[in-house]
PDB file of C-alpha atoms in Angstrom:
ATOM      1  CA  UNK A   1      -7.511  -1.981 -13.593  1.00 45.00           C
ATOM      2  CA  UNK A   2      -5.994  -4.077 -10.323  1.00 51.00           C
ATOM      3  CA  UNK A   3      -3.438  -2.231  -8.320  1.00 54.00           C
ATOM      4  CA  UNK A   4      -0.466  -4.319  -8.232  1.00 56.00           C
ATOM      5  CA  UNK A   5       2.511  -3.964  -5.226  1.00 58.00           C
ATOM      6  CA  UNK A   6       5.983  -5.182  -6.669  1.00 49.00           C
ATOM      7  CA  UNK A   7       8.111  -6.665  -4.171  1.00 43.00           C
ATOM      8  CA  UNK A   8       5.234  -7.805  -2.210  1.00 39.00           C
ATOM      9  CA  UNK A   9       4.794 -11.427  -1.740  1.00 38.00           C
ATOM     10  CA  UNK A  10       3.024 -13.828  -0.413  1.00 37.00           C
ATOM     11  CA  UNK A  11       4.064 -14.346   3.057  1.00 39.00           C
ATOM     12  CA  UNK A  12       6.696 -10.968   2.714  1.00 46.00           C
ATOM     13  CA  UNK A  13       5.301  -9.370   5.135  1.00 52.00           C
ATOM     14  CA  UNK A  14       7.405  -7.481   7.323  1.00 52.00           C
ATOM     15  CA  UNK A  15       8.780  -5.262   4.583  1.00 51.00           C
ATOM     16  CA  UNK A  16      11.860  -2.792   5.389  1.00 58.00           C
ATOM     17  CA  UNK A  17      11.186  -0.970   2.410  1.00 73.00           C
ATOM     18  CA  UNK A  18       8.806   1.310   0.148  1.00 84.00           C
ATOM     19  CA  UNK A  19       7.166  -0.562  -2.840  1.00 84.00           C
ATOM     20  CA  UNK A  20       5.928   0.539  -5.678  1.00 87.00           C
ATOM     21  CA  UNK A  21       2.099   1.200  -5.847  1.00 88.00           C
ATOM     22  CA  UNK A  22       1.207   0.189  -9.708  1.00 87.00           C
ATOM     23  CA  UNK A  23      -2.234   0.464 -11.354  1.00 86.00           C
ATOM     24  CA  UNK A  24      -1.926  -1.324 -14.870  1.00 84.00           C
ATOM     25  CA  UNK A  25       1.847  -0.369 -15.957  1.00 85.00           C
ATOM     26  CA  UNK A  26       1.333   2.980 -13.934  1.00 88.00           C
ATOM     27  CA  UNK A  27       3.451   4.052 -11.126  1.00 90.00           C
ATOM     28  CA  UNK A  28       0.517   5.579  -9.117  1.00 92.00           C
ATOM     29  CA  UNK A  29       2.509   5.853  -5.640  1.00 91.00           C
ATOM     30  CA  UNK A  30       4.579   3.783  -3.000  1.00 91.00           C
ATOM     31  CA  UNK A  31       3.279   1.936   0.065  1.00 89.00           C
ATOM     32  CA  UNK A  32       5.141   0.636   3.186  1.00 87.00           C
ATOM     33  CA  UNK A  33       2.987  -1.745   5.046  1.00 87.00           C
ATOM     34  CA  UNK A  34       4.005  -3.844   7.636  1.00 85.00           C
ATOM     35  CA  UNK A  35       2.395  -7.060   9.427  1.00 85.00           C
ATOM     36  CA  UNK A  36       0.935  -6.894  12.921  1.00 85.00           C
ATOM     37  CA  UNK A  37      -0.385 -10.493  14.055  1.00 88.00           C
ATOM     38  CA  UNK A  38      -2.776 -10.956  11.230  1.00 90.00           C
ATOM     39  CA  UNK A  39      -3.194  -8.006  10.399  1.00 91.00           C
ATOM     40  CA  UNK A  40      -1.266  -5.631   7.338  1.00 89.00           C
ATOM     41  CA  UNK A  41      -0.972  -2.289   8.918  1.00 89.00           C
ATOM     42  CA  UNK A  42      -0.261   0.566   6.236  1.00 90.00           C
ATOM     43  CA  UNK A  43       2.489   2.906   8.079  1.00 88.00           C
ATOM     44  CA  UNK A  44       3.009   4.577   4.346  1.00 88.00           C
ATOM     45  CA  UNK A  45       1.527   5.902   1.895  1.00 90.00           C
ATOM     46  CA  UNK A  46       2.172   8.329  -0.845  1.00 92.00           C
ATOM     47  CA  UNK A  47       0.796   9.540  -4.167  1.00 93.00           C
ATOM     48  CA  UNK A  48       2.387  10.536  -6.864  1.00 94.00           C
ATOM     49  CA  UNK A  49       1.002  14.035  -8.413  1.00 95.00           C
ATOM     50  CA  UNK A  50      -0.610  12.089 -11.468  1.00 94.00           C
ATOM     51  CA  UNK A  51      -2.687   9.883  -9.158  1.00 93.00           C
ATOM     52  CA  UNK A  52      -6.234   9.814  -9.827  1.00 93.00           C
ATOM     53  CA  UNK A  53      -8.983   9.815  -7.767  1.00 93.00           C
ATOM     54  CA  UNK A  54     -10.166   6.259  -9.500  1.00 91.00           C
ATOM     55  CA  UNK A  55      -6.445   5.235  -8.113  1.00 90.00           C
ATOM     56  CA  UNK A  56      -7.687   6.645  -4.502  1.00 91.00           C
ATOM     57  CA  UNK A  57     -10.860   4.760  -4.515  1.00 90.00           C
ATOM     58  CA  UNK A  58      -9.693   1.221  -5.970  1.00 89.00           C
ATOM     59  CA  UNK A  59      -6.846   1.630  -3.337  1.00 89.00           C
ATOM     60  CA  UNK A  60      -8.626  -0.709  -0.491  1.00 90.00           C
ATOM     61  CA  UNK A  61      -9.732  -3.291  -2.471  1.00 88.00           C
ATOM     62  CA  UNK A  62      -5.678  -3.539  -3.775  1.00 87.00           C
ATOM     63  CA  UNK A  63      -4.811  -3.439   0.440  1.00 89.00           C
ATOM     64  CA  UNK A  64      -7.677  -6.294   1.014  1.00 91.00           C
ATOM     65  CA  UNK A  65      -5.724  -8.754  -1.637  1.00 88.00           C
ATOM     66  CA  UNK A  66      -2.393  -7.422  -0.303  1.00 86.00           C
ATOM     67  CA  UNK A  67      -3.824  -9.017   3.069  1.00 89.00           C
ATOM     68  CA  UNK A  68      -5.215 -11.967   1.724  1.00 90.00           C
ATOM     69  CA  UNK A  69      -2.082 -12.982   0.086  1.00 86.00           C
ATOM     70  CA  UNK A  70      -0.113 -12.644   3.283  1.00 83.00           C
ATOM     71  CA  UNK A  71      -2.834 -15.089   5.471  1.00 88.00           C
ATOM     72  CA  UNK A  72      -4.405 -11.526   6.808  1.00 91.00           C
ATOM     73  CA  UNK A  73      -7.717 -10.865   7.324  1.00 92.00           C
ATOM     74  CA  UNK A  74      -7.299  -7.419   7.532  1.00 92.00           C
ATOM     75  CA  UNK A  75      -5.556  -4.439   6.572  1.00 91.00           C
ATOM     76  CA  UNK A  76      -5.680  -0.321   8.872  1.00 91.00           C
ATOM     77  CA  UNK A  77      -4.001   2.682   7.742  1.00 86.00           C
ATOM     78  CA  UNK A  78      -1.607   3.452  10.540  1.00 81.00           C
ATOM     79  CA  UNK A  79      -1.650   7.328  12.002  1.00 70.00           C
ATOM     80  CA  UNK A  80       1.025   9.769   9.792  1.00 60.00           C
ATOM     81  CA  UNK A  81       3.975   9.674  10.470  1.00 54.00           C
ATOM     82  CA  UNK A  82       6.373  13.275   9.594  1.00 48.00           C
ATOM     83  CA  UNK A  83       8.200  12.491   6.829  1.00 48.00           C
ATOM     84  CA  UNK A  84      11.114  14.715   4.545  1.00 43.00           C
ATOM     85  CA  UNK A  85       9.254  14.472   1.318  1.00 47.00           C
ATOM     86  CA  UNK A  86       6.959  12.927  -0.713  1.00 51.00           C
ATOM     87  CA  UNK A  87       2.991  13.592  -0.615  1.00 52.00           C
ATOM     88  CA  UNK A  88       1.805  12.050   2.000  1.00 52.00           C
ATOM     89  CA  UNK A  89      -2.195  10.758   3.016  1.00 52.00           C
TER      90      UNK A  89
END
């Protein structure tokens, strides 16, 4: 199944907010991505215990649409940054 980020738009790019990460009608974890130029830089990600590896490794092709659909042509995981909870990657 497609990954699917809610609240994510085309052309929404800057978002001020974490979005739901969704694979089918599961809540897999929450992404906060924000857009650089033409490019969608990832600045947060996190998993939720359940996640899969299968959710892991369809998670760039879901970041290459998220791109596309905001007239990117790319996407880059941003360095961690410390945050108060949550599992981060």
């Amino acid at each position: 199944r497609d990954y699917k980020v809610t609240g994510v738009q085309t052309c929404a790019l800057p978002i001020y907010y974490v979005s739901p990460l969704l694979r089918g009608e599961r809540l897999v974890g929450r992404l906060e991505a924000e857009r650089n130029g033409d490019v969608v830089e990832v600045v947060g990600l996190w998993w939720e215990p359940h996640a899969t590896d299968q959710d892991r490794d369809a998670l760039p092709a879901c970041l290459q649409k998220l791109a596309n659909d905001n007239h990117c042509r790319r996407w880059q995981l941003q360095p961690t940054r410390p945050r108060s909870s949550g599992r981060k990657v």
